[in-house]
Short mmCIF file of C-alpha atoms and ligand atoms in Angstrom, two decimals:
data_model
loop_
_atom_site.label_atom_id
_atom_site.label_comp_id
_atom_site.label_asym_id
_atom_site.label_seq_id
_atom_site.Cartn_x
_atom_site.Cartn_y
_atom_site.Cartn_z
CA MET A 14 -26.89 19.93 35.42
CA ALA A 15 -30.01 17.93 34.69
CA GLN A 16 -32.90 20.24 33.97
CA GLY A 17 -35.17 21.19 36.85
CA SER A 18 -32.91 19.36 39.21
CA ASN A 19 -31.62 20.65 42.49
CA PHE A 20 -28.46 18.70 42.01
CA VAL A 21 -26.01 21.53 41.45
CA ASP A 22 -22.46 20.65 40.57
CA TYR A 23 -21.27 23.97 39.13
CA VAL A 24 -21.39 27.48 40.55
CA LYS A 25 -19.64 30.69 39.66
CA VAL A 26 -19.15 33.11 42.51
CA CYS A 27 -17.55 36.49 43.01
CA CYS A 28 -15.27 36.45 46.02
CA ARG A 29 -13.94 39.47 47.84
CA SER A 30 -11.65 38.98 50.77
CA GLY A 31 -11.38 41.52 53.58
CA HIS A 32 -9.24 44.63 53.43
CA GLY A 33 -6.41 44.64 55.95
CA GLY A 34 -6.83 47.01 58.89
CA ALA A 35 -4.62 50.11 59.02
CA GLY A 36 -1.70 50.27 61.40
CA SER A 37 -1.99 53.01 64.03
CA SER A 38 0.36 55.98 64.28
CA HIS A 39 -0.58 56.76 67.84
CA LEU A 40 1.90 58.42 70.16
CA HIS A 41 1.86 57.50 73.80
CA ARG A 42 0.51 60.18 76.11
CA ASP A 43 -0.59 60.17 79.74
CA LYS A 44 -0.66 62.33 82.87
CA PHE A 45 3.08 62.01 83.33
CA THR A 46 4.29 61.85 79.76
CA ALA A 47 3.52 64.67 77.42
CA LYS A 48 5.49 63.36 74.48
CA GLY A 49 5.74 59.59 74.67
CA GLY A 50 7.04 57.23 72.05
CA PRO A 51 5.07 55.63 69.27
CA ASP A 52 2.63 52.96 70.50
CA GLY A 53 0.35 52.42 67.52
CA GLY A 54 -0.64 48.77 67.07
CA ASP A 55 -0.86 46.77 63.83
CA GLY A 56 -4.00 46.51 61.77
CA GLY A 57 -5.81 43.16 61.73
CA ARG A 58 -5.77 40.86 58.72
CA GLY A 59 -8.72 41.04 56.36
CA GLY A 60 -10.98 37.98 56.43
CA HIS A 61 -10.11 35.07 54.13
CA ILE A 62 -12.61 33.17 52.05
CA ILE A 63 -12.00 29.54 52.87
CA LEU A 64 -13.36 26.28 51.47
CA LYS A 65 -13.94 23.45 53.89
CA GLY A 66 -14.69 19.85 52.98
CA SER A 67 -17.91 18.50 54.47
CA THR A 68 -19.64 15.16 54.06
CA GLN A 69 -22.88 16.91 55.02
CA HIS A 70 -23.07 18.35 51.53
CA TRP A 71 -23.49 16.41 48.33
CA THR A 72 -24.02 19.27 45.95
CA LEU A 73 -23.20 22.95 45.57
CA LEU A 74 -26.88 23.90 45.78
CA HIS A 75 -26.37 25.92 48.96
CA LEU A 76 -23.99 28.21 47.05
CA LYS A 77 -26.10 28.57 43.95
CA TYR A 78 -27.77 31.81 45.03
CA ARG A 79 -24.78 33.31 46.79
CA LYS A 80 -23.28 35.20 43.90
CA HIS A 81 -21.17 37.53 46.04
CA ILE A 82 -19.13 36.25 48.90
CA ILE A 83 -17.53 38.98 50.94
CA ALA A 84 -15.30 38.59 53.96
CA GLU A 85 -14.99 41.20 56.65
CA SER A 86 -12.22 43.82 56.77
CA GLY A 87 -9.59 43.77 59.49
CA GLY A 88 -9.88 46.29 62.32
CA PRO A 89 -7.40 49.17 62.68
CA GLY A 90 -4.59 49.02 65.18
CA GLY A 91 -5.09 51.01 68.39
CA SER A 92 -3.08 52.84 70.97
CA ALA A 93 -0.98 51.02 73.55
CA LEU A 94 0.14 48.53 70.87
CA ARG A 95 -3.34 47.09 70.48
CA THR A 96 -3.57 44.97 67.35
CA GLY A 97 -6.76 45.36 65.34
CA ALA A 98 -9.11 42.41 65.16
CA ASN A 99 -8.79 40.09 62.18
CA GLY A 100 -11.72 40.29 59.82
CA GLN A 101 -13.97 37.27 60.19
CA ASP A 102 -13.18 34.54 57.69
CA GLU A 103 -15.97 33.44 55.42
CA ILE A 104 -15.97 29.64 55.51
CA LEU A 105 -17.83 27.86 52.73
CA GLU A 106 -18.56 24.21 53.28
CA VAL A 107 -18.32 22.19 50.10
CA PRO A 108 -18.77 18.51 49.25
CA LEU A 109 -15.71 16.34 48.87
CA GLY A 110 -14.53 16.36 45.28
CA THR A 111 -15.04 20.10 44.81
CA VAL A 112 -12.56 21.69 42.43
CA ALA A 113 -11.90 25.45 42.63
CA LYS A 114 -10.91 27.22 39.41
CA ASP A 115 -10.00 30.74 38.48
CA ALA A 116 -12.99 31.77 36.34
CA GLU A 117 -10.93 33.98 34.06
CA THR A 118 -8.08 31.64 33.22
CA GLY A 119 -9.72 28.30 33.94
CA GLU A 120 -6.68 27.42 36.02
CA ILE A 121 -7.32 24.84 38.74
CA LEU A 122 -6.54 26.39 42.10
CA PHE A 123 -7.03 23.35 44.28
CA GLU A 124 -9.31 20.49 45.15
CA ILE A 125 -11.03 19.57 48.39
CA THR A 126 -11.06 15.83 48.96
CA GLU A 127 -11.30 15.26 52.70
CA GLU A 128 -13.74 15.88 55.52
CA GLY A 129 -12.68 18.96 57.48
CA GLU A 130 -9.94 19.88 55.00
CA THR A 131 -9.64 23.68 54.67
CA LYS A 132 -7.96 25.74 51.97
CA VAL A 133 -7.82 29.49 51.53
CA LEU A 134 -9.59 30.44 48.32
CA THR A 135 -9.20 34.22 48.51
CA ALA A 136 -6.69 35.55 51.01
CA GLY A 137 -7.54 38.57 53.12
CA GLY A 138 -5.33 41.68 52.87
CA LYS A 139 -2.52 41.92 55.40
CA GLY A 140 -2.96 44.41 58.20
CA GLY A 141 -0.64 47.47 58.17
CA LEU A 142 2.17 47.79 60.69
CA GLY A 143 1.76 50.29 63.53
CA ASN A 144 4.18 53.16 63.93
CA TRP A 145 6.26 51.60 66.71
CA HIS A 146 7.80 49.23 64.11
CA PHE A 147 9.40 52.24 62.50
CA LYS A 148 11.06 53.64 65.58
CA SER A 149 14.82 53.88 65.19
CA SER A 150 17.73 55.83 66.61
CA THR A 151 17.26 58.54 64.02
CA GLN A 152 13.47 58.43 64.02
CA GLN A 153 12.32 58.48 67.63
CA THR A 154 8.71 59.40 67.01
CA PRO A 155 7.53 58.15 63.64
CA ARG A 156 4.14 59.69 62.97
CA PHE A 157 3.36 57.25 60.19
CA SER A 158 2.17 53.68 59.93
CA GLN A 159 1.23 51.32 57.10
CA PRO A 160 -2.23 51.18 55.65
CA GLY A 161 -3.68 47.68 55.40
CA LEU A 162 -3.44 45.87 52.06
CA PRO A 163 -6.63 45.62 50.04
CA GLY A 164 -8.48 42.34 49.80
CA ILE A 165 -8.69 40.43 46.51
CA GLU A 166 -11.70 40.37 44.27
CA GLN A 167 -11.95 37.40 41.92
CA TRP A 168 -14.46 35.25 40.10
CA VAL A 169 -14.18 31.63 41.01
CA ILE A 170 -15.77 28.51 39.59
CA LEU A 171 -16.55 25.66 41.94
CA GLU A 172 -17.16 22.39 40.24
CA LEU A 173 -18.08 19.09 41.75
CA LYS A 174 -16.47 16.07 40.29
CA VAL A 175 -17.17 12.71 41.69
CA LEU A 176 -14.05 10.79 42.30
CA ALA A 177 -15.40 7.45 41.28
CA ASP A 178 -13.89 4.69 39.20
CA VAL A 179 -17.02 2.58 39.14
CA GLY A 180 -20.64 3.69 38.90
CA LEU A 181 -23.45 1.34 39.90
CA VAL A 182 -26.34 1.39 37.47
CA GLY A 183 -29.54 -0.44 38.27
CA PHE A 184 -33.22 -0.25 38.97
CA PRO A 185 -34.28 0.64 42.50
CA ASN A 186 -33.93 -2.34 44.84
CA ALA A 187 -31.31 -4.05 42.67
CA GLY A 188 -28.91 -4.30 45.59
CA LYS A 189 -26.55 -1.45 44.70
CA SER A 190 -26.20 -0.06 48.20
CA THR A 191 -25.81 -3.54 49.65
CA LEU A 192 -22.88 -4.21 47.32
CA LEU A 193 -21.24 -0.93 48.28
CA SER A 194 -21.68 -1.77 51.95
CA VAL A 195 -19.91 -5.13 51.61
CA VAL A 196 -16.98 -3.93 49.50
CA SER A 197 -16.30 -0.67 51.35
CA ALA A 198 -16.63 0.95 54.74
CA ALA A 199 -19.52 3.09 53.47
CA LYS A 200 -22.76 2.60 55.38
CA PRO A 201 -25.49 3.44 52.89
CA GLU A 202 -29.08 2.89 53.88
CA ILE A 203 -30.40 -0.45 52.66
CA ALA A 204 -34.04 -1.45 52.57
CA ASN A 205 -36.42 -3.69 50.76
CA TYR A 206 -38.19 -0.92 48.93
CA PRO A 207 -37.36 1.20 45.91
CA PHE A 208 -35.74 4.63 46.16
CA THR A 209 -33.99 3.99 49.42
CA THR A 210 -30.96 5.80 48.09
CA LEU A 211 -31.73 9.44 47.29
CA VAL A 212 -28.25 10.90 46.99
CA PRO A 213 -25.05 9.27 45.77
CA ASN A 214 -22.87 7.37 48.21
CA LEU A 215 -19.19 6.97 47.61
CA GLY A 216 -17.10 4.17 49.00
CA ILE A 217 -13.46 3.27 48.80
CA VAL A 218 -13.03 -0.35 47.84
CA SER A 219 -9.82 -1.81 49.17
CA TYR A 220 -8.34 -4.40 47.02
CA ARG A 221 -5.48 -6.92 47.10
CA ASP A 222 -2.08 -5.51 48.19
CA ASN A 223 -3.29 -2.12 49.41
CA LYS A 224 -4.77 -1.11 46.10
CA SER A 225 -8.06 0.71 46.09
CA PHE A 226 -10.69 2.25 43.87
CA VAL A 227 -13.78 4.36 44.40
CA MET A 228 -17.31 3.13 43.81
CA ALA A 229 -20.36 5.37 43.50
CA ASP A 230 -23.77 4.05 44.48
CA ILE A 231 -26.41 6.25 42.93
CA PRO A 232 -30.20 6.27 43.16
CA GLY A 233 -31.99 3.68 41.09
CA ILE A 234 -32.77 4.38 37.44
CA ILE A 235 -36.21 3.62 36.08
CA GLU A 236 -37.79 3.42 32.69
CA GLY A 237 -38.34 6.99 31.45
CA ALA A 238 -35.47 8.30 33.58
CA SER A 239 -33.91 10.04 30.62
CA GLU A 240 -37.13 12.04 30.21
CA GLY A 241 -36.92 13.09 33.82
CA LYS A 242 -38.75 10.29 35.65
CA GLY A 243 -37.43 9.20 39.02
CA LEU A 244 -34.30 10.34 40.71
CA GLY A 245 -31.48 8.52 39.04
CA ILE A 246 -31.36 10.87 36.09
CA ARG A 247 -30.19 13.72 38.26
CA PHE A 248 -27.17 11.74 39.06
CA LEU A 249 -26.37 10.42 35.62
CA ARG A 250 -23.95 13.28 35.39
CA HIS A 251 -21.89 11.45 37.95
CA ILE A 252 -21.94 8.34 35.90
CA GLU A 253 -20.74 10.37 32.95
CA ARG A 254 -17.55 10.92 34.80
CA ASN A 255 -17.17 7.44 36.21
CA SER A 256 -14.92 5.25 34.26
CA VAL A 257 -16.64 1.87 34.49
CA LEU A 258 -20.38 1.26 34.49
CA LEU A 259 -21.47 -1.72 36.54
CA PHE A 260 -24.97 -2.73 35.49
CA MET A 261 -26.82 -4.53 38.25
CA VAL A 262 -29.86 -6.71 37.65
CA PRO A 263 -31.37 -8.78 40.47
CA ALA A 264 -31.78 -12.51 39.91
CA ASP A 265 -35.44 -12.23 40.94
CA THR A 266 -36.41 -9.59 38.37
CA ASP A 267 -39.89 -9.91 36.87
CA ARG A 268 -38.41 -9.33 33.45
CA THR A 269 -35.56 -11.25 31.96
CA ILE A 270 -32.04 -10.09 32.79
CA GLU A 271 -31.55 -9.10 29.18
CA GLU A 272 -34.76 -7.02 29.09
CA GLU A 273 -33.85 -5.18 32.27
CA TYR A 274 -30.32 -4.58 31.05
CA ASN A 275 -31.63 -3.21 27.77
CA ILE A 276 -33.99 -0.79 29.52
CA LEU A 277 -31.13 0.56 31.61
CA LEU A 278 -28.89 0.80 28.57
CA ASN A 279 -31.62 2.63 26.68
CA GLU A 280 -32.09 5.21 29.42
CA LEU A 281 -28.40 5.89 29.54
CA THR A 282 -28.13 6.14 25.77
CA SER A 283 -31.05 8.52 25.41
CA TYR A 284 -29.63 10.67 28.19
CA ASN A 285 -26.17 10.87 26.67
CA ASP A 286 -24.87 8.42 24.12
CA GLU A 287 -21.31 9.14 25.12
CA LEU A 288 -22.03 6.90 28.05
CA LEU A 289 -21.81 3.99 25.64
CA THR A 290 -18.13 4.63 25.15
CA LYS A 291 -17.50 3.60 28.73
CA PRO A 292 -16.68 0.02 29.60
CA ARG A 293 -19.62 -1.96 30.98
CA LEU A 294 -19.93 -5.05 33.11
CA LEU A 295 -23.09 -6.91 34.03
CA VAL A 296 -23.73 -8.23 37.50
CA VAL A 297 -26.62 -10.52 38.35
CA THR A 298 -27.26 -9.74 42.02
CA LYS A 299 -28.97 -11.77 44.76
CA SER A 300 -27.86 -14.99 43.11
CA ASP A 301 -28.11 -16.75 46.49
CA MET A 302 -31.76 -17.06 45.50
CA LEU A 303 -30.88 -19.29 42.53
CA ASP A 304 -29.98 -22.93 42.45
CA GLU A 305 -27.30 -24.11 40.07
CA GLU A 306 -29.72 -25.29 37.46
CA LEU A 307 -31.55 -22.00 37.33
CA GLU A 308 -28.29 -20.10 37.16
CA GLU A 309 -27.11 -22.16 34.18
CA GLN A 310 -30.42 -21.58 32.46
CA MET A 311 -30.16 -17.83 33.01
CA LYS A 312 -26.59 -17.74 31.73
CA ALA A 313 -27.78 -19.05 28.40
CA GLU A 314 -30.16 -16.11 28.07
CA LEU A 315 -27.80 -13.29 29.01
CA PRO A 316 -26.90 -10.51 26.58
CA LYS A 317 -23.95 -11.60 24.48
CA ASP A 318 -21.94 -8.41 24.21
CA ILE A 319 -21.06 -7.80 27.84
CA PRO A 320 -18.93 -9.63 30.40
CA TYR A 321 -21.04 -10.84 33.34
CA ILE A 322 -20.80 -12.34 36.80
CA PHE A 323 -23.35 -13.75 39.26
CA ILE A 324 -22.87 -12.40 42.76
CA SER A 325 -24.48 -12.35 46.15
CA SER A 326 -23.57 -9.54 48.51
CA VAL A 327 -25.45 -11.25 51.31
CA ALA A 328 -23.76 -14.64 50.86
CA ASN A 329 -20.45 -13.07 49.86
CA LYS A 330 -20.46 -15.00 46.60
CA ASN A 331 -18.07 -13.92 43.82
CA ILE A 332 -17.30 -10.60 45.46
CA LEU A 333 -13.54 -10.95 45.09
CA PRO A 334 -13.77 -12.13 41.46
CA LEU A 335 -15.99 -9.10 40.80
CA LYS A 336 -13.31 -6.81 42.25
CA ASP A 337 -10.76 -8.55 40.03
CA MET A 338 -12.90 -7.88 36.96
CA LEU A 339 -13.39 -4.24 37.94
CA TRP A 340 -9.73 -3.69 38.71
CA LYS A 341 -8.74 -5.10 35.35
CA VAL A 342 -11.14 -2.84 33.45
CA ILE A 343 -10.26 0.27 35.46
CA ASN A 344 -6.61 -0.25 34.68
CA GLU A 345 -7.15 -0.90 31.01
CA GLN A 346 -8.48 2.66 30.80
N1 GTP B 18 -31.12 -12.30 48.95
C1 GTP B 18 -30.41 -11.20 48.74
N2 GTP B 18 -30.96 -9.99 48.98
C2 GTP B 18 -30.19 -8.89 48.72
C3 GTP B 18 -28.86 -8.98 48.22
N3 GTP B 18 -28.39 -7.73 48.05
C4 GTP B 18 -29.39 -6.89 48.43
N4 GTP B 18 -30.48 -7.58 48.84
C5 GTP B 18 -31.74 -7.00 49.34
O1 GTP B 18 -32.37 -6.23 48.35
C6 GTP B 18 -33.04 -5.11 48.92
C7 GTP B 18 -32.59 -3.83 48.24
O2 GTP B 18 -31.22 -3.60 48.49
P1 GTP B 18 -30.53 -2.18 48.34
O3 GTP B 18 -29.07 -2.42 48.43
O4 GTP B 18 -31.14 -1.19 49.26
O5 GTP B 18 -30.94 -1.83 46.84
P2 GTP B 18 -30.60 -0.51 45.98
O6 GTP B 18 -30.30 -0.97 44.61
O7 GTP B 18 -29.58 0.29 46.67
O8 GTP B 18 -32.01 0.21 46.00
P3 GTP B 18 -32.36 1.79 45.83
O9 GTP B 18 -31.49 2.52 46.79
O10 GTP B 18 -33.78 1.85 46.20
O11 GTP B 18 -32.11 2.12 44.40
C8 GTP B 18 -32.71 -5.15 50.40
O12 GTP B 18 -33.79 -5.73 51.08
C9 GTP B 18 -31.49 -6.03 50.48
O13 GTP B 18 -31.38 -6.71 51.72
C10 GTP B 18 -28.31 -10.30 48.01
O14 GTP B 18 -27.16 -10.49 47.62
N5 GTP B 18 -29.14 -11.36 48.28
MG1 MG B 19 -29.67 2.10 47.46
#
């Protein structure tokens, strides 16, 4: 986690599911029956601890200070075959891409990838059976029932991984969100001012013949980001895990394309030089603002060590060739 950031993508929590309710060993009795048969109901199930995928959450921040998560116990069975109430489940909403691991063994338990998807993290104890289950020809009035099973106590690690194949890297206003909006169904906010995007947006890019890959639009990165300036740095961790870095520089930059690219590259390197091991592509955005002559002139001044393409999300220029380039690099990995 970036220092001082509220972008939390790792939490360790202690989970305790509910104890199962005890079965009842009640014997039926009323005005007319002095010695009735067994009518003790079953105990209720202890509450589960459940993870539920939610697009309303982008981080695990809301779980950071909840060290102990405890679900309710099941209620005991009652007379007249009344089943005890199930303990209330504890439902934790988590962002998509959350991985649950056993903290002791490191074993991956499961992953939550879809909105509304639920999975039981820690199962509640089963309720005990009431005495009527044990009635038989030789045992007419069993005076015993099962106790409920205890809940489970376990330490669990929740880790957020972003399921992205491509990370968009660029200054604020470079056109990152606009690109995501034209290549995917994602509807990120787009505006002509910097820092429109404050949290990452993920989009699924469909590609020729039903292929697809995931693109992450993250907040813009500015000079000094690696020392904590701006917002982008908080999300560089996501880039760390993305396989391809797509550098985006707008055609109308005040600097040269190469200067702007180098600043971005510098910020990434000073944050974590492992980022340099990832494949990079350079996109000159908003190229609808250039005429051919200007474009040729700019091409001559581009950095030499990186494949590039001029695109326009607005004019739909070179979008498919860009996808081709990305697909090729992703699959070389
Ligand atoms: N002419 C032109 N304008 C574009 C193009 N793509 C984006 N823009 C404009 O550039 C501005 C910024 O676009 P965004 O997509 O919000 O930029 P961003 O990189 O996501 O910006 P932040 O979220 O602030 O980091 C908007 O006014 C867009 O309409 C393009 O291909 N051509
Ligand atoms: Mg944006």
